[in-house]
């Protein structure tokens, strides 16, 4: 037998890891919200926040169901998922904002639907490419990064779902208005 890695985390280190990881997630949420607030309107910021909370809860639920260990690589995976989901949402939001300016007479829900459809091919290609690279990590990366790779794989799927089906459509719930309506 060859031991490649042996970890032991005592109760104080484990508690500090949970506190530090939670703080990192909260600070990333705050930084993302400031960025979205500066770049877009407040409705977009709430849409991203709801989608990100969805992604984190679903990803943590996946870890709980699959019984993967929660460790530092899990925190890195959650932060990666947050970044990926924000990027995907911002691409759709940019298209929505452009289409709001371009099609001032159309209803907002139609503009959101068209914007999602216009970015769908880009999103699909990006997701498939990223998942393919991540699949290589899952299959060839070894046990040291297995939980990270599996969680990121799952999170990319969930993040893409939330960008398309949560963060963009929820704008209608917050009464996003077309400036020229």
PDB file of C-alpha atoms in Angstrom:
ATOM      1  CA  UNK A   1       0.000   0.000   0.000  1.00  0.00           C
ATOM      2  CA  UNK A   2       1.121   3.504  -0.766  1.00  0.00           C
ATOM      3  CA  UNK A   3      -0.324   6.419   1.178  1.00  0.00           C
ATOM      4  CA  UNK A   4      -0.389   9.472  -1.048  1.00  0.00           C
ATOM      5  CA  UNK A   5      -2.245  11.731   1.284  1.00  0.00           C
ATOM      6  CA  UNK A   6      -3.250  11.595   4.897  1.00  0.00           C
ATOM      7  CA  UNK A   7      -5.363  14.335   6.441  1.00  0.00           C
ATOM      8  CA  UNK A   8      -6.365  14.962   9.991  1.00  0.00           C
ATOM      9  CA  UNK A   9      -8.363  17.990  10.950  1.00  0.00           C
ATOM     10  CA  UNK A  10      -8.887  18.641  14.606  1.00  0.00           C
ATOM     11  CA  UNK A  11     -12.049  20.273  15.953  1.00  0.00           C
ATOM     12  CA  UNK A  12     -10.542  23.759  16.207  1.00  0.00           C
ATOM     13  CA  UNK A  13      -9.052  23.640  12.714  1.00  0.00           C
ATOM     14  CA  UNK A  14     -12.343  22.275  11.338  1.00  0.00           C
ATOM     15  CA  UNK A  15     -14.301  25.056  13.007  1.00  0.00           C
ATOM     16  CA  UNK A  16     -11.886  27.680  11.702  1.00  0.00           C
ATOM     17  CA  UNK A  17     -12.159  26.178   8.199  1.00  0.00           C
ATOM     18  CA  UNK A  18     -15.957  26.434   8.312  1.00  0.00           C
ATOM     19  CA  UNK A  19     -15.822  30.028   9.587  1.00  0.00           C
ATOM     20  CA  UNK A  20     -13.188  31.053   7.021  1.00  0.00           C
ATOM     21  CA  UNK A  21     -15.044  29.325   4.184  1.00  0.00           C
ATOM     22  CA  UNK A  22     -18.330  30.928   5.173  1.00  0.00           C
ATOM     23  CA  UNK A  23     -16.645  34.316   5.377  1.00  0.00           C
ATOM     24  CA  UNK A  24     -15.104  33.823   1.925  1.00  0.00           C
ATOM     25  CA  UNK A  25     -18.530  32.998   0.471  1.00  0.00           C
ATOM     26  CA  UNK A  26     -20.202  35.970   2.166  1.00  0.00           C
ATOM     27  CA  UNK A  27     -17.474  38.356   1.005  1.00  0.00           C
ATOM     28  CA  UNK A  28     -17.711  36.989  -2.536  1.00  0.00           C
ATOM     29  CA  UNK A  29     -21.486  37.509  -2.471  1.00  0.00           C
ATOM     30  CA  UNK A  30     -20.982  41.106  -1.307  1.00  0.00           C
ATOM     31  CA  UNK A  31     -18.318  41.804  -3.957  1.00  0.00           C
ATOM     32  CA  UNK A  32     -20.503  40.314  -6.679  1.00  0.00           C
ATOM     33  CA  UNK A  33     -23.516  42.325  -5.532  1.00  0.00           C
ATOM     34  CA  UNK A  34     -21.486  45.564  -5.608  1.00  0.00           C
ATOM     35  CA  UNK A  35     -20.222  44.728  -9.103  1.00  0.00           C
ATOM     36  CA  UNK A  36     -23.725  43.932 -10.413  1.00  0.00           C
ATOM     37  CA  UNK A  37     -25.202  47.003  -8.689  1.00  0.00           C
ATOM     38  CA  UNK A  38     -22.629  49.274 -10.344  1.00  0.00           C
ATOM     39  CA  UNK A  39     -22.922  47.638 -13.748  1.00  0.00           C
ATOM     40  CA  UNK A  40     -26.700  47.012 -13.910  1.00  0.00           C
ATOM     41  CA  UNK A  41     -29.940  48.018 -12.199  1.00  0.00           C
ATOM     42  CA  UNK A  42     -30.962  46.715  -8.768  1.00  0.00           C
ATOM     43  CA  UNK A  43     -33.319  44.091 -10.263  1.00  0.00           C
ATOM     44  CA  UNK A  44     -30.356  42.400 -11.914  1.00  0.00           C
ATOM     45  CA  UNK A  45     -28.478  42.303  -8.609  1.00  0.00           C
ATOM     46  CA  UNK A  46     -31.371  40.594  -6.860  1.00  0.00           C
ATOM     47  CA  UNK A  47     -31.677  38.118  -9.730  1.00  0.00           C
ATOM     48  CA  UNK A  48     -28.010  37.183  -9.437  1.00  0.00           C
ATOM     49  CA  UNK A  49     -28.212  36.929  -5.645  1.00  0.00           C
ATOM     50  CA  UNK A  50     -31.183  34.569  -5.785  1.00  0.00           C
ATOM     51  CA  UNK A  51     -29.501  32.440  -8.463  1.00  0.00           C
ATOM     52  CA  UNK A  52     -26.257  32.263  -6.458  1.00  0.00           C
ATOM     53  CA  UNK A  53     -28.020  31.293  -3.245  1.00  0.00           C
ATOM     54  CA  UNK A  54     -29.811  28.598  -5.270  1.00  0.00           C
ATOM     55  CA  UNK A  55     -26.508  27.337  -6.671  1.00  0.00           C
ATOM     56  CA  UNK A  56     -24.786  27.190  -3.293  1.00  0.00           C
ATOM     57  CA  UNK A  57     -27.697  25.464  -1.537  1.00  0.00           C
ATOM     58  CA  UNK A  58     -28.122  22.890  -4.311  1.00  0.00           C
ATOM     59  CA  UNK A  59     -24.349  22.243  -4.430  1.00  0.00           C
ATOM     60  CA  UNK A  60     -24.138  21.798  -0.656  1.00  0.00           C
ATOM     61  CA  UNK A  61     -27.157  19.499  -0.842  1.00  0.00           C
ATOM     62  CA  UNK A  62     -25.382  17.467  -3.525  1.00  0.00           C
ATOM     63  CA  UNK A  63     -22.349  17.155  -1.251  1.00  0.00           C
ATOM     64  CA  UNK A  64     -24.574  16.040   1.583  1.00  0.00           C
ATOM     65  CA  UNK A  65     -26.372  13.435  -0.530  1.00  0.00           C
ATOM     66  CA  UNK A  66     -23.181  12.053  -2.086  1.00  0.00           C
ATOM     67  CA  UNK A  67     -21.362  12.225   1.287  1.00  0.00           C
ATOM     68  CA  UNK A  68     -18.292  13.935  -0.105  1.00  0.00           C
ATOM     69  CA  UNK A  69     -16.078  15.468   2.572  1.00  0.00           C
ATOM     70  CA  UNK A  70     -16.415  19.184   3.173  1.00  0.00           C
ATOM     71  CA  UNK A  71     -12.863  20.491   3.088  1.00  0.00           C
ATOM     72  CA  UNK A  72     -10.861  23.380   1.660  1.00  0.00           C
ATOM     73  CA  UNK A  73     -11.205  22.075  -1.888  1.00  0.00           C
ATOM     74  CA  UNK A  74     -14.990  22.034  -1.393  1.00  0.00           C
ATOM     75  CA  UNK A  75     -14.893  25.726  -0.503  1.00  0.00           C
ATOM     76  CA  UNK A  76     -12.794  26.365  -3.607  1.00  0.00           C
ATOM     77  CA  UNK A  77     -15.345  24.419  -5.662  1.00  0.00           C
ATOM     78  CA  UNK A  78     -18.251  26.461  -4.262  1.00  0.00           C
ATOM     79  CA  UNK A  79     -16.406  29.709  -5.033  1.00  0.00           C
ATOM     80  CA  UNK A  80     -15.678  28.408  -8.554  1.00  0.00           C
ATOM     81  CA  UNK A  81     -19.363  27.606  -9.033  1.00  0.00           C
ATOM     82  CA  UNK A  82     -20.312  31.107  -7.856  1.00  0.00           C
ATOM     83  CA  UNK A  83     -17.879  32.682 -10.315  1.00  0.00           C
ATOM     84  CA  UNK A  84     -19.057  30.524 -13.185  1.00  0.00           C
ATOM     85  CA  UNK A  85     -22.712  31.247 -12.488  1.00  0.00           C
ATOM     86  CA  UNK A  86     -22.124  35.003 -12.223  1.00  0.00           C
ATOM     87  CA  UNK A  87     -20.236  35.014 -15.514  1.00  0.00           C
ATOM     88  CA  UNK A  88     -23.060  33.156 -17.238  1.00  0.00           C
ATOM     89  CA  UNK A  89     -25.692  35.483 -15.764  1.00  0.00           C
ATOM     90  CA  UNK A  90     -23.734  38.613 -16.743  1.00  0.00           C
ATOM     91  CA  UNK A  91     -23.539  37.433 -20.369  1.00  0.00           C
ATOM     92  CA  UNK A  92     -27.323  37.034 -20.448  1.00  0.00           C
ATOM     93  CA  UNK A  93     -27.839  40.317 -18.578  1.00  0.00           C
ATOM     94  CA  UNK A  94     -25.659  42.195 -21.059  1.00  0.00           C
ATOM     95  CA  UNK A  95     -27.802  40.883 -23.897  1.00  0.00           C
ATOM     96  CA  UNK A  96     -30.997  41.801 -22.039  1.00  0.00           C
ATOM     97  CA  UNK A  97     -29.709  45.320 -21.422  1.00  0.00           C
ATOM     98  CA  UNK A  98     -28.682  45.705 -25.086  1.00  0.00           C
ATOM     99  CA  UNK A  99     -32.045  44.421 -26.270  1.00  0.00           C
ATOM    100  CA  UNK A 100     -33.910  46.719 -23.871  1.00  0.00           C
ATOM    101  CA  UNK A 101     -32.199  49.642 -25.598  1.00  0.00           C
ATOM    102  CA  UNK A 102     -32.595  48.221 -29.089  1.00  0.00           C
ATOM    103  CA  UNK A 103     -36.241  47.121 -28.902  1.00  0.00           C
ATOM    104  CA  UNK A 104     -37.887  49.831 -26.869  1.00  0.00           C
ATOM    105  CA  UNK A 105     -41.420  48.935 -27.977  1.00  0.00           C
ATOM    106  CA  UNK A 106     -41.334  45.227 -27.118  1.00  0.00           C
ATOM    107  CA  UNK A 107     -42.583  43.896 -23.762  1.00  0.00           C
ATOM    108  CA  UNK A 108     -39.860  43.101 -21.230  1.00  0.00           C
ATOM    109  CA  UNK A 109     -40.745  39.404 -20.935  1.00  0.00           C
ATOM    110  CA  UNK A 110     -40.363  38.993 -24.703  1.00  0.00           C
ATOM    111  CA  UNK A 111     -37.010  40.802 -24.638  1.00  0.00           C
ATOM    112  CA  UNK A 112     -35.781  38.546 -21.815  1.00  0.00           C
ATOM    113  CA  UNK A 113     -36.899  35.429 -23.703  1.00  0.00           C
ATOM    114  CA  UNK A 114     -35.231  36.582 -26.925  1.00  0.00           C
ATOM    115  CA  UNK A 115     -32.046  37.492 -25.055  1.00  0.00           C
ATOM    116  CA  UNK A 116     -31.832  34.044 -23.480  1.00  0.00           C
ATOM    117  CA  UNK A 117     -32.378  32.434 -26.890  1.00  0.00           C
ATOM    118  CA  UNK A 118     -29.670  34.624 -28.452  1.00  0.00           C
ATOM    119  CA  UNK A 119     -27.097  33.596 -25.846  1.00  0.00           C
ATOM    120  CA  UNK A 120     -28.139  29.938 -25.647  1.00  0.00           C
ATOM    121  CA  UNK A 121     -25.720  28.628 -28.285  1.00  0.00           C
ATOM    122  CA  UNK A 122     -22.783  30.426 -26.639  1.00  0.00           C
ATOM    123  CA  UNK A 123     -23.826  29.118 -23.240  1.00  0.00           C
ATOM    124  CA  UNK A 124     -24.205  25.572 -24.538  1.00  0.00           C
ATOM    125  CA  UNK A 125     -20.788  25.514 -26.210  1.00  0.00           C
ATOM    126  CA  UNK A 126     -19.111  27.042 -23.148  1.00  0.00           C
ATOM    127  CA  UNK A 127     -20.767  24.587 -20.762  1.00  0.00           C
ATOM    128  CA  UNK A 128     -19.982  21.534 -22.865  1.00  0.00           C
ATOM    129  CA  UNK A 129     -16.342  22.568 -23.255  1.00  0.00           C
ATOM    130  CA  UNK A 130     -15.978  23.233 -19.533  1.00  0.00           C
ATOM    131  CA  UNK A 131     -17.719  19.990 -18.592  1.00  0.00           C
ATOM    132  CA  UNK A 132     -15.469  18.043 -20.958  1.00  0.00           C
ATOM    133  CA  UNK A 133     -12.342  19.497 -19.351  1.00  0.00           C
ATOM    134  CA  UNK A 134     -13.802  18.841 -15.909  1.00  0.00           C
ATOM    135  CA  UNK A 135     -14.643  15.262 -16.864  1.00  0.00           C
ATOM    136  CA  UNK A 136     -10.956  14.721 -17.594  1.00  0.00           C
ATOM    137  CA  UNK A 137     -10.187  15.940 -14.058  1.00  0.00           C
ATOM    138  CA  UNK A 138     -12.770  13.557 -12.612  1.00  0.00           C
ATOM    139  CA  UNK A 139     -11.494  10.543 -14.538  1.00  0.00           C
ATOM    140  CA  UNK A 140      -7.746  11.226 -14.506  1.00  0.00           C
ATOM    141  CA  UNK A 141      -7.187  13.605 -11.601  1.00  0.00           C
ATOM    142  CA  UNK A 142      -7.029  11.050  -8.825  1.00  0.00           C
ATOM    143  CA  UNK A 143      -8.594  10.965  -5.404  1.00  0.00           C
ATOM    144  CA  UNK A 144      -6.956  14.163  -4.194  1.00  0.00           C
ATOM    145  CA  UNK A 145      -9.147  16.360  -6.421  1.00  0.00           C
ATOM    146  CA  UNK A 146     -12.091  14.005  -7.000  1.00  0.00           C
ATOM    147  CA  UNK A 147     -14.532  15.764  -4.656  1.00  0.00           C
ATOM    148  CA  UNK A 148     -13.522  19.163  -6.071  1.00  0.00           C
ATOM    149  CA  UNK A 149     -13.941  17.988  -9.677  1.00  0.00           C
ATOM    150  CA  UNK A 150     -17.277  16.258  -9.117  1.00  0.00           C
ATOM    151  CA  UNK A 151     -18.673  19.233  -7.212  1.00  0.00           C
ATOM    152  CA  UNK A 152     -17.520  21.693  -9.895  1.00  0.00           C
ATOM    153  CA  UNK A 153     -19.018  19.456 -12.614  1.00  0.00           C
ATOM    154  CA  UNK A 154     -22.355  19.374 -10.795  1.00  0.00           C
ATOM    155  CA  UNK A 155     -22.158  23.092  -9.982  1.00  0.00           C
ATOM    156  CA  UNK A 156     -21.553  24.086 -13.601  1.00  0.00           C
ATOM    157  CA  UNK A 157     -24.731  22.278 -14.620  1.00  0.00           C
ATOM    158  CA  UNK A 158     -26.682  23.881 -11.761  1.00  0.00           C
ATOM    159  CA  UNK A 159     -25.149  27.320 -12.418  1.00  0.00           C
ATOM    160  CA  UNK A 160     -26.079  27.169 -16.087  1.00  0.00           C
ATOM    161  CA  UNK A 161     -29.614  26.138 -15.160  1.00  0.00           C
ATOM    162  CA  UNK A 162     -29.953  29.009 -12.694  1.00  0.00           C
ATOM    163  CA  UNK A 163     -28.578  31.570 -15.160  1.00  0.00           C
ATOM    164  CA  UNK A 164     -31.114  30.603 -17.794  1.00  0.00           C
ATOM    165  CA  UNK A 165     -34.141  29.667 -15.700  1.00  0.00           C
ATOM    166  CA  UNK A 166     -33.799  31.769 -12.541  1.00  0.00           C
ATOM    167  CA  UNK A 167     -31.647  34.906 -12.793  1.00  0.00           C
ATOM    168  CA  UNK A 168     -33.029  36.147 -16.120  1.00  0.00           C
ATOM    169  CA  UNK A 169     -36.754  35.296 -15.812  1.00  0.00           C
ATOM    170  CA  UNK A 170     -36.910  36.577 -12.233  1.00  0.00           C
ATOM    171  CA  UNK A 171     -36.379  40.093 -13.590  1.00  0.00           C
ATOM    172  CA  UNK A 172     -40.053  40.154 -14.546  1.00  0.00           C
ATOM    173  CA  UNK A 173     -40.973  39.453 -10.936  1.00  0.00           C
ATOM    174  CA  UNK A 174     -39.110  42.590  -9.850  1.00  0.00           C
ATOM    175  CA  UNK A 175     -40.935  44.673 -12.465  1.00  0.00           C
ATOM    176  CA  UNK A 176     -37.989  45.443 -14.697  1.00  0.00           C
ATOM    177  CA  UNK A 177     -39.221  48.162 -17.009  1.00  0.00           C
ATOM    178  CA  UNK A 178     -38.160  49.017 -20.500  1.00  0.00           C
ATOM    179  CA  UNK A 179     -36.922  52.590 -20.286  1.00  0.00           C
ATOM    180  CA  UNK A 180     -38.838  53.596 -23.411  1.00  0.00           C
ATOM    181  CA  UNK A 181     -42.146  51.871 -22.529  1.00  0.00           C
TER     182      UNK A 181
END
